[in-house]
Amino acid sequence: MKISVRTTGLPLCRAALPGRAVRTMATAAVAAATHVSSGSSSPMSMPPRLFNVRAAQNARLPVQPASPPRQPTTTTTTPQSQTHPLMPPGYIATTATLPTFTIPSVILPTPSHHLLAKSIISAFRRDGIIQIAQSPLQQRLCKEAMAASKQFFALPPEKKAACVDERSYGGYIASGEEVTDGIADYSEIFTITRDFAKTDSRVKAGWPCHGPVPWPEDGGMRETMMRYKTELGEEGKRLVRLVEMGLGLEEGELGRWIGDDGKQGEGGWHHARVLRFPPRNKTNGKGKEGRGIGSHTDYGLLVISAQDEVGGLFIRRPSREERFANWEESAAGLREEEEGWVFVPPVGGTHTVILGDMMQYLTRNYLTATPHKVGLNTRERFAFAYFHEPSFQAVLKPLNGGVIPTDLDDSRKNDKGVHYGTHFTNMFIRNYPERITTKRLLAEGRYGLLERPELRTIGAVPTTTTVEKSV
């Protein structure tokens, strides 16, 4: 097992050169217990889609235990600057230099893997984001996915617009269609949701968000994207296990909300987003100048992302002074114009990982969702984000044990849990108010189905079916 900080000049998704430079992790304890080498830094690092929420600063959350120092993880002596050659114009932020973790292909209960797990938890609590090395297979699949992405977004508008489904939120999202905190985003997106045939009993029963992914008819995009998404799903499982270990939890305490073991249905509500951001001077004028996606947090457990060599990602580090609970009150637009943002430059041959709302909820605020946003650069930018999620049917409850705090305030003692399917549906209704999927869901009164027992029991199937209506 190897923990290293790697900074190369390669764009993401490009295979790393032999003998690439690496840099040590930030603690002597890790260096003593693992294989570490050192090297130099360079400009390139994180992922795609970034939303966040105007966090309820007064949301009633338990007080977090003292967090580690809020400073960038770096072993270089270069001072943090207010500008970076890859930072989008018009933005001022500090620049992150992140350690790069190498994730083993199999997670074992060994001392070295426990040390890795604890180091990852420390990094999440300090930085809100980690960087992990891509395997050779992941580098190849990422490169293929980026090429397929560019092919799709280069299609004529009418061909892209045909990739929309009335049942699911899968498919094409035009620039300006997505809304964050009431403002149109300039991102252009293809969303890969769980893919259900029209004949599936859940689709016939009208379950919200269940339906087919409307792939383009030609070009092989489906096969290319699904190979990459499937591989990231395996990485997601390994990361969930490492988070369990780092928190001192038994194996499966997080995973049981996902159901990926095959014992409870078909697994988590994992999905992905293929993204393109236009150059800042070539937008359709529907949004805010220079803004790709507004500040937000993501919905589930964790997000694994890749991006090309054009920078655009900004995050906020965990802070006890910045409280939010996106499942209770929208955090869209969270501190979007305030100071305190950190630019995450692209680093070749890596993925970045941030945490979502449900990880924050499950760990009682010990780990927090990562506020993030995207700025438009002078060139178009491509990215890919994979979301490792709980089951749509899961009703999550805060975890106990390990290092997770148990001194909940009165507002949490009678917590009835969070239904992930409702949380997901609420977020997509909020972000896509004019989409045909939202309009049909509300017009047919199917939102109320989310209260049905079969939609709140992992692995359950419909007990009745509804006659589909056209809108």
Coordinates of C-alpha atoms in Angstrom, one line a residue, residues 82-276:
Q82 CA -4.4 34.1 -4.7
T83 CA -4.1 33.3 -8.4
H84 CA -3.2 30.2 -10.4
P85 CA -2.5 29.8 -14.1
L86 CA -5.4 27.5 -14.6
M87 CA -7.9 29.4 -12.4
P88 CA -10.9 30.8 -14.3
P89 CA -10.7 34.6 -14.8
G90 CA -12.4 36.8 -12.3
Y91 CA -12.0 34.4 -9.3
I92 CA -9.9 34.9 -6.2
A93 CA -9.1 31.8 -4.1
T94 CA -6.3 30.0 -2.4
T95 CA -5.0 27.0 -4.3
A96 CA -5.0 23.5 -2.9
T97 CA -2.1 21.0 -3.1
L98 CA -3.6 17.6 -2.2
P99 CA -1.9 14.3 -1.4
T100 CA -2.6 11.5 -3.8
F101 CA -3.7 8.3 -2.2
T102 CA -3.3 5.0 -3.9
I103 CA -6.3 2.8 -3.2
P104 CA -5.6 -1.0 -3.0
S105 CA -7.6 -3.2 -5.3
V106 CA -8.7 -5.3 -2.3
I107 CA -9.3 -3.8 1.1
L108 CA -8.1 -6.0 4.0
P109 CA -8.1 -5.6 7.8
T110 CA -4.4 -5.1 7.9
P111 CA -2.5 -2.4 9.9
S112 CA -1.4 -0.6 6.7
H113 CA -5.0 -0.5 5.3
H114 CA -6.3 0.8 8.7
L115 CA -3.6 3.5 8.6
L116 CA -4.6 4.4 5.0
A117 CA -8.3 4.6 6.1
K118 CA -7.5 6.9 9.0
S119 CA -5.4 9.1 6.8
I120 CA -8.3 9.4 4.3
I121 CA -10.7 10.4 7.1
S122 CA -8.3 13.0 8.4
A123 CA -7.9 14.4 4.9
F124 CA -11.7 14.6 4.4
R125 CA -12.1 16.4 7.8
R126 CA -9.3 18.8 7.0
D127 CA -9.7 19.5 3.2
G128 CA -13.2 18.2 2.3
I129 CA -11.7 16.5 -0.7
I130 CA -9.1 13.8 -1.5
Q131 CA -7.2 12.9 -4.6
I132 CA -6.7 9.3 -5.6
A133 CA -4.5 7.8 -8.3
Q134 CA -6.1 6.3 -11.3
S135 CA -5.2 2.7 -12.1
P136 CA -4.0 2.0 -15.7
L137 CA -7.4 0.6 -16.5
Q138 CA -9.1 3.7 -15.1
Q139 CA -6.8 6.0 -17.1
R140 CA -7.8 4.2 -20.3
L141 CA -11.5 4.2 -19.5
C142 CA -11.4 7.8 -18.5
K143 CA -9.7 8.8 -21.8
E144 CA -12.3 6.9 -23.8
A145 CA -15.2 8.5 -21.8
M146 CA -13.8 12.0 -22.4
A147 CA -13.5 11.3 -26.2
A148 CA -17.1 10.0 -26.3
S149 CA -18.2 13.0 -24.3
K150 CA -16.7 15.4 -26.8
Q151 CA -18.4 13.5 -29.7
F152 CA -21.8 13.7 -28.0
F153 CA -21.7 17.4 -27.2
A154 CA -20.6 18.1 -30.7
L155 CA -23.8 16.7 -32.1
P156 CA -26.4 19.0 -33.6
P157 CA -28.8 20.5 -30.9
E158 CA -31.8 18.6 -32.2
K159 CA -30.0 15.3 -31.8
K160 CA -29.0 16.0 -28.3
A161 CA -32.4 17.3 -27.4
A162 CA -33.9 14.0 -28.5
C163 CA -32.1 12.3 -25.6
V164 CA -34.7 13.1 -23.0
D165 CA -37.1 10.8 -21.1
E166 CA -40.4 11.8 -19.4
R167 CA -40.0 9.2 -16.6
S168 CA -36.4 9.4 -15.5
Y169 CA -34.0 12.4 -15.1
G170 CA -31.5 10.6 -17.4
G171 CA -30.3 12.1 -20.6
Y172 CA -29.5 15.5 -22.0
I173 CA -29.6 18.7 -20.1
A174 CA -29.1 21.9 -22.2
S175 CA -26.9 24.8 -21.1
G176 CA -29.1 27.0 -19.0
E177 CA -31.7 24.3 -18.1
E178 CA -30.2 23.4 -14.8
V179 CA -30.9 25.9 -12.0
T180 CA -28.9 26.4 -8.8
D181 CA -30.2 28.8 -6.2
G182 CA -32.6 30.3 -8.8
I183 CA -29.9 31.0 -11.4
A184 CA -29.4 29.1 -14.6
D185 CA -26.1 27.1 -14.8
Y186 CA -24.1 27.1 -18.0
S187 CA -23.1 23.5 -17.7
E188 CA -24.2 21.1 -20.5
I189 CA -24.9 17.6 -19.2
F190 CA -25.7 14.1 -20.0
T191 CA -27.0 12.3 -16.9
I192 CA -26.6 8.5 -16.6
T193 CA -29.2 7.4 -14.1
R194 CA -30.2 3.8 -13.2
D195 CA -31.5 2.4 -16.4
F196 CA -34.9 0.8 -16.2
A197 CA -36.8 -0.7 -19.2
K198 CA -40.3 0.7 -19.8
T199 CA -41.6 -2.8 -19.0
D200 CA -40.0 -2.8 -15.6
S201 CA -42.6 -3.2 -12.8
R202 CA -41.3 -0.1 -11.0
V203 CA -41.6 2.0 -14.2
K204 CA -45.1 0.7 -14.9
A205 CA -46.1 1.5 -11.3
G206 CA -45.0 5.1 -11.8
W207 CA -42.2 5.2 -9.2
P208 CA -40.6 8.7 -9.3
C209 CA -37.3 9.0 -11.2
H210 CA -37.5 5.4 -12.5
G211 CA -37.2 5.0 -16.2
P212 CA -34.8 4.4 -19.1
V213 CA -31.7 6.3 -20.0
P214 CA -32.3 7.9 -23.4
W215 CA -29.0 7.2 -25.0
P216 CA -28.1 8.6 -28.5
E217 CA -28.8 6.1 -31.2
D218 CA -25.2 5.8 -32.6
G219 CA -21.6 6.3 -31.7
G220 CA -21.2 3.7 -29.0
M221 CA -21.6 6.2 -26.2
R222 CA -23.6 3.8 -24.0
E223 CA -21.0 1.0 -23.9
T224 CA -18.1 3.5 -23.4
M225 CA -19.7 5.4 -20.5
M226 CA -21.1 2.3 -18.8
R227 CA -17.6 0.6 -18.8
Y228 CA -16.2 3.6 -17.0
K229 CA -19.2 4.0 -14.6
T230 CA -19.0 0.3 -13.7
E231 CA -15.3 0.6 -12.9
L232 CA -15.9 3.7 -10.7
G233 CA -18.6 1.8 -8.9
E234 CA -16.0 -0.8 -7.8
E235 CA -13.8 2.1 -6.7
G236 CA -16.8 3.4 -4.8
K237 CA -17.2 0.2 -2.9
R238 CA -13.5 0.2 -1.9
L239 CA -13.8 3.8 -0.7
V240 CA -16.9 3.1 1.4
R241 CA -15.1 0.2 3.1
L242 CA -12.1 2.5 3.8
V243 CA -14.4 5.1 5.3
E244 CA -16.0 2.4 7.5
M245 CA -12.5 1.4 8.7
G246 CA -11.3 5.0 9.2
L247 CA -14.4 5.7 11.3
G248 CA -13.9 2.6 13.4
L249 CA -17.2 1.0 12.1
E250 CA -17.8 -2.7 11.5
E251 CA -17.8 -3.8 7.8
G252 CA -21.1 -3.2 6.2
E253 CA -22.4 -0.4 8.6
L254 CA -22.3 2.0 5.7
G255 CA -22.7 -0.5 2.9
R256 CA -26.0 -1.8 4.2
W257 CA -27.7 1.4 3.1
I258 CA -26.5 0.7 -0.4
G259 CA -27.4 -2.9 -0.9
D260 CA -24.6 -3.6 -3.3
D261 CA -23.9 -7.0 -1.7
G262 CA -26.9 -8.4 -3.7
K263 CA -28.7 -9.4 -0.5
Q264 CA -31.1 -6.4 -0.7
G265 CA -32.3 -5.7 -4.2
E266 CA -30.0 -4.4 -7.0
G267 CA -27.8 -1.9 -5.0
G268 CA -27.4 1.8 -4.7
W269 CA -28.9 4.6 -6.8
H270 CA -25.5 5.1 -8.4
H271 CA -25.5 7.5 -11.3
A272 CA -23.1 9.7 -13.3
R273 CA -23.0 13.0 -15.1
V274 CA -21.0 13.8 -18.2
L275 CA -20.3 17.5 -18.4
R276 CA -19.2 20.2 -20.7

